[in-house]
mmCIF file of C-alpha atoms in Angstrom:
data_model
loop_
_atom_site.group_PDB
_atom_site.id
_atom_site.type_symbol
_atom_site.label_atom_id
_atom_site.label_comp_id
_atom_site.label_asym_id
_atom_site.label_seq_id
_atom_site.Cartn_x
_atom_site.Cartn_y
_atom_site.Cartn_z
ATOM 1 C CA GLY W 1 15.094 -6.404 -10.433
ATOM 2 C CA SER W 2 13.728 -9.159 -13.059
ATOM 3 C CA GLY W 3 11.343 -11.693 -11.190
ATOM 4 C CA LYS W 4 10.757 -8.748 -8.398
ATOM 5 C CA LEU W 5 9.338 -5.189 -8.721
ATOM 6 C CA SER W 6 11.241 -5.062 -12.177
ATOM 7 C CA VAL W 7 8.530 -2.717 -13.696
ATOM 8 C CA GLU W 8 8.414 0.958 -11.968
ATOM 9 C CA PRO W 9 4.931 2.031 -10.125
ATOM 10 C CA VAL W 10 2.382 3.467 -11.701
ATOM 11 C CA THR W 11 0.665 6.399 -9.536
ATOM 12 C CA PHE W 12 -2.655 8.366 -9.445
ATOM 13 C CA MET W 13 -2.916 11.104 -6.990
ATOM 14 C CA ASN W 14 -6.265 12.733 -5.947
ATOM 15 C CA ARG W 15 -6.230 16.477 -5.995
ATOM 16 C CA ASP W 16 -6.856 16.582 -2.487
ATOM 17 C CA ARG W 17 -3.510 14.666 -2.263
ATOM 18 C CA LYS W 18 -6.067 12.403 0.231
ATOM 19 C CA SER W 19 -6.252 9.663 -2.037
ATOM 20 C CA PHE W 20 -3.968 7.365 -4.195
ATOM 21 C CA VAL W 21 -4.537 4.279 -6.080
ATOM 22 C CA ILE W 22 -0.755 2.662 -6.951
ATOM 23 C CA LEU W 23 -0.574 -0.106 -9.308
ATOM 24 C CA VAL W 24 2.402 -2.585 -8.770
ATOM 25 C CA HIS W 25 3.360 -5.669 -10.869
ATOM 26 C CA VAL W 26 4.938 -8.543 -8.519
ATOM 27 C CA GLY W 27 7.686 -10.792 -10.602
ATOM 28 C CA LYS W 28 7.641 -14.163 -9.871
ATOM 29 C CA ASN W 29 10.530 -14.313 -7.696
ATOM 30 C CA LEU W 30 8.283 -12.413 -4.692
ATOM 31 C CA ASN W 31 6.499 -15.565 -3.747
ATOM 32 C CA GLY W 32 6.216 -16.872 0.080
ATOM 33 C CA HIS W 33 4.090 -20.249 -1.351
ATOM 34 C CA ASP W 34 4.633 -21.434 -4.917
ATOM 35 C CA GLY W 35 2.726 -18.493 -6.990
ATOM 36 C CA ILE W 36 1.597 -16.694 -4.123
ATOM 37 C CA VAL W 37 2.921 -12.941 -3.220
ATOM 38 C CA HIS W 38 4.871 -13.473 -0.089
ATOM 39 C CA GLY W 39 2.470 -11.667 2.536
ATOM 40 C CA GLY W 40 5.414 -9.950 3.839
ATOM 41 C CA VAL W 41 6.096 -8.435 0.841
ATOM 42 C CA GLN W 42 2.416 -7.470 0.924
ATOM 43 C CA ALA W 43 2.964 -5.716 3.595
ATOM 44 C CA THR W 44 5.992 -4.250 2.685
ATOM 45 C CA LEU W 45 4.196 -2.645 0.397
ATOM 46 C CA PHE W 46 0.973 -1.234 2.707
ATOM 47 C CA ASP W 47 3.315 0.585 4.786
ATOM 48 C CA GLU W 48 4.686 2.025 1.837
ATOM 49 C CA ILE W 49 1.569 2.578 0.048
ATOM 50 C CA THR W 50 -0.091 3.720 2.211
ATOM 51 C CA ALA W 51 2.324 6.376 3.888
ATOM 52 C CA ARG W 52 1.481 8.428 0.759
ATOM 53 C CA PRO W 53 -1.775 10.390 1.705
ATOM 54 C CA ALA W 54 -0.136 10.127 5.181
ATOM 55 C CA PHE W 55 2.556 12.218 3.974
ATOM 56 C CA TRP W 56 1.304 14.987 2.380
ATOM 57 C CA ASN W 57 -0.787 15.474 4.682
ATOM 58 C CA LEU W 58 1.221 15.318 7.692
ATOM 59 C CA PRO W 59 2.887 18.421 8.969
ATOM 60 C CA ARG W 60 6.449 18.598 7.640
ATOM 61 C CA ASN W 61 5.449 15.952 5.380
ATOM 62 C CA ILE W 62 6.823 13.605 7.345
ATOM 63 C CA GLY W 63 5.730 10.250 9.857
ATOM 64 C CA PHE W 64 6.853 7.375 10.413
ATOM 65 C CA THR W 65 4.170 3.832 11.040
ATOM 66 C CA ALA W 66 2.446 3.578 14.374
ATOM 67 C CA THR W 67 0.154 0.491 13.985
ATOM 68 C CA LEU W 68 -0.219 -1.579 10.075
ATOM 69 C CA LYS W 69 -3.371 -4.034 10.533
ATOM 70 C CA ILE W 70 -3.371 -5.672 7.749
ATOM 71 C CA ASN W 71 -6.207 -8.809 6.768
ATOM 72 C CA TYR W 72 -4.916 -10.925 3.711
ATOM 73 C CA ARG W 73 -8.671 -12.280 2.423
ATOM 74 C CA ARG W 74 -7.337 -13.923 -0.446
ATOM 75 C CA PRO W 75 -4.578 -14.971 -2.357
ATOM 76 C CA ALA W 76 -2.281 -13.033 -4.389
ATOM 77 C CA VAL W 77 -0.903 -14.027 -7.348
ATOM 78 C CA VAL W 78 2.902 -13.348 -8.560
ATOM 79 C CA ASN W 79 3.422 -12.279 -11.904
ATOM 80 C CA GLN W 80 0.535 -9.681 -12.357
ATOM 81 C CA VAL W 81 -0.423 -6.342 -12.011
ATOM 82 C CA LEU W 82 -1.452 -5.187 -8.772
ATOM 83 C CA VAL W 83 -4.219 -2.440 -7.434
ATOM 84 C CA PHE W 84 -3.753 -0.454 -4.122
ATOM 85 C CA ARG W 85 -5.867 1.640 -3.313
ATOM 86 C CA THR W 86 -5.445 3.886 -0.493
ATOM 87 C CA GLN W 87 -7.429 6.713 1.895
ATOM 88 C CA LEU W 88 -6.726 9.424 4.276
ATOM 89 C CA ILE W 89 -9.299 9.356 6.839
ATOM 90 C CA ASN W 90 -8.765 10.864 9.537
ATOM 91 C CA LEU W 91 -6.250 13.838 10.816
ATOM 92 C CA GLU W 92 -5.635 14.779 13.740
ATOM 93 C CA GLY W 93 -2.768 17.472 14.564
ATOM 94 C CA ARG W 94 0.111 15.268 14.148
ATOM 95 C CA LYS W 95 -1.392 11.457 13.695
ATOM 96 C CA ALA W 96 -3.600 10.144 10.009
ATOM 97 C CA GLN W 97 -5.013 7.610 9.315
ATOM 98 C CA VAL W 98 -5.399 5.930 6.475
ATOM 99 C CA VAL W 99 -7.109 2.743 5.013
ATOM 100 C CA GLY W 100 -5.998 0.793 1.981
ATOM 101 C CA GLN W 101 -7.131 -2.068 0.019
ATOM 102 C CA LEU W 102 -4.728 -4.680 -2.751
ATOM 103 C CA GLU W 103 -7.032 -5.962 -5.621
ATOM 104 C CA ASP W 104 -6.171 -8.197 -8.584
ATOM 105 C CA ILE W 105 -6.414 -6.693 -12.266
ATOM 106 C CA GLN W 106 -10.745 -7.844 -12.019
ATOM 107 C CA GLY W 107 -11.085 -6.016 -8.846
ATOM 108 C CA ASN W 108 -11.141 -9.373 -6.461
ATOM 109 C CA ILE W 109 -10.682 -7.476 -2.848
ATOM 110 C CA LEU W 110 -6.924 -9.781 -2.215
ATOM 111 C CA SER W 111 -6.816 -7.837 1.233
ATOM 112 C CA ASP W 112 -6.785 -4.298 3.324
ATOM 113 C CA ALA W 113 -5.211 -2.509 5.308
ATOM 114 C CA GLU W 114 -5.358 0.031 8.140
ATOM 115 C CA ALA W 115 -2.607 2.642 8.914
ATOM 116 C CA LEU W 116 -1.658 5.580 11.822
ATOM 117 C CA TYR W 117 1.170 7.557 10.721
ATOM 118 C CA VAL W 118 2.666 9.408 13.474
ATOM 119 C CA SER W 119 4.351 13.161 12.519
ATOM 120 C CA PRO W 120 7.725 13.819 15.011
ATOM 121 C CA LYS W 121 7.732 16.342 17.321
#
């Protein structure tokens, strides 16, 4: 809705489906501290976005989050487009390890993440 994620994210995917770049506009109502994107919003976006290369490559294209570790490096300001980059770095059977990075439009790294996804038996 208005002031939240009101613009549909734009997704770019490599042909091998192992890396993605996703542009997300975060509105003014997604703040924790005044003018700063809430850390929980960033975590939710990382969980959804790092899942993309994992699910494309896991058996049956489905899985669940086993771990998600986020390093918050700089404040992410609301009411701007953020750039999420994510890459599958390891695939072993039912486990997919993915890394992700959040940048502002100028290329400053705001946070990064590591995630492990597991496909059900």
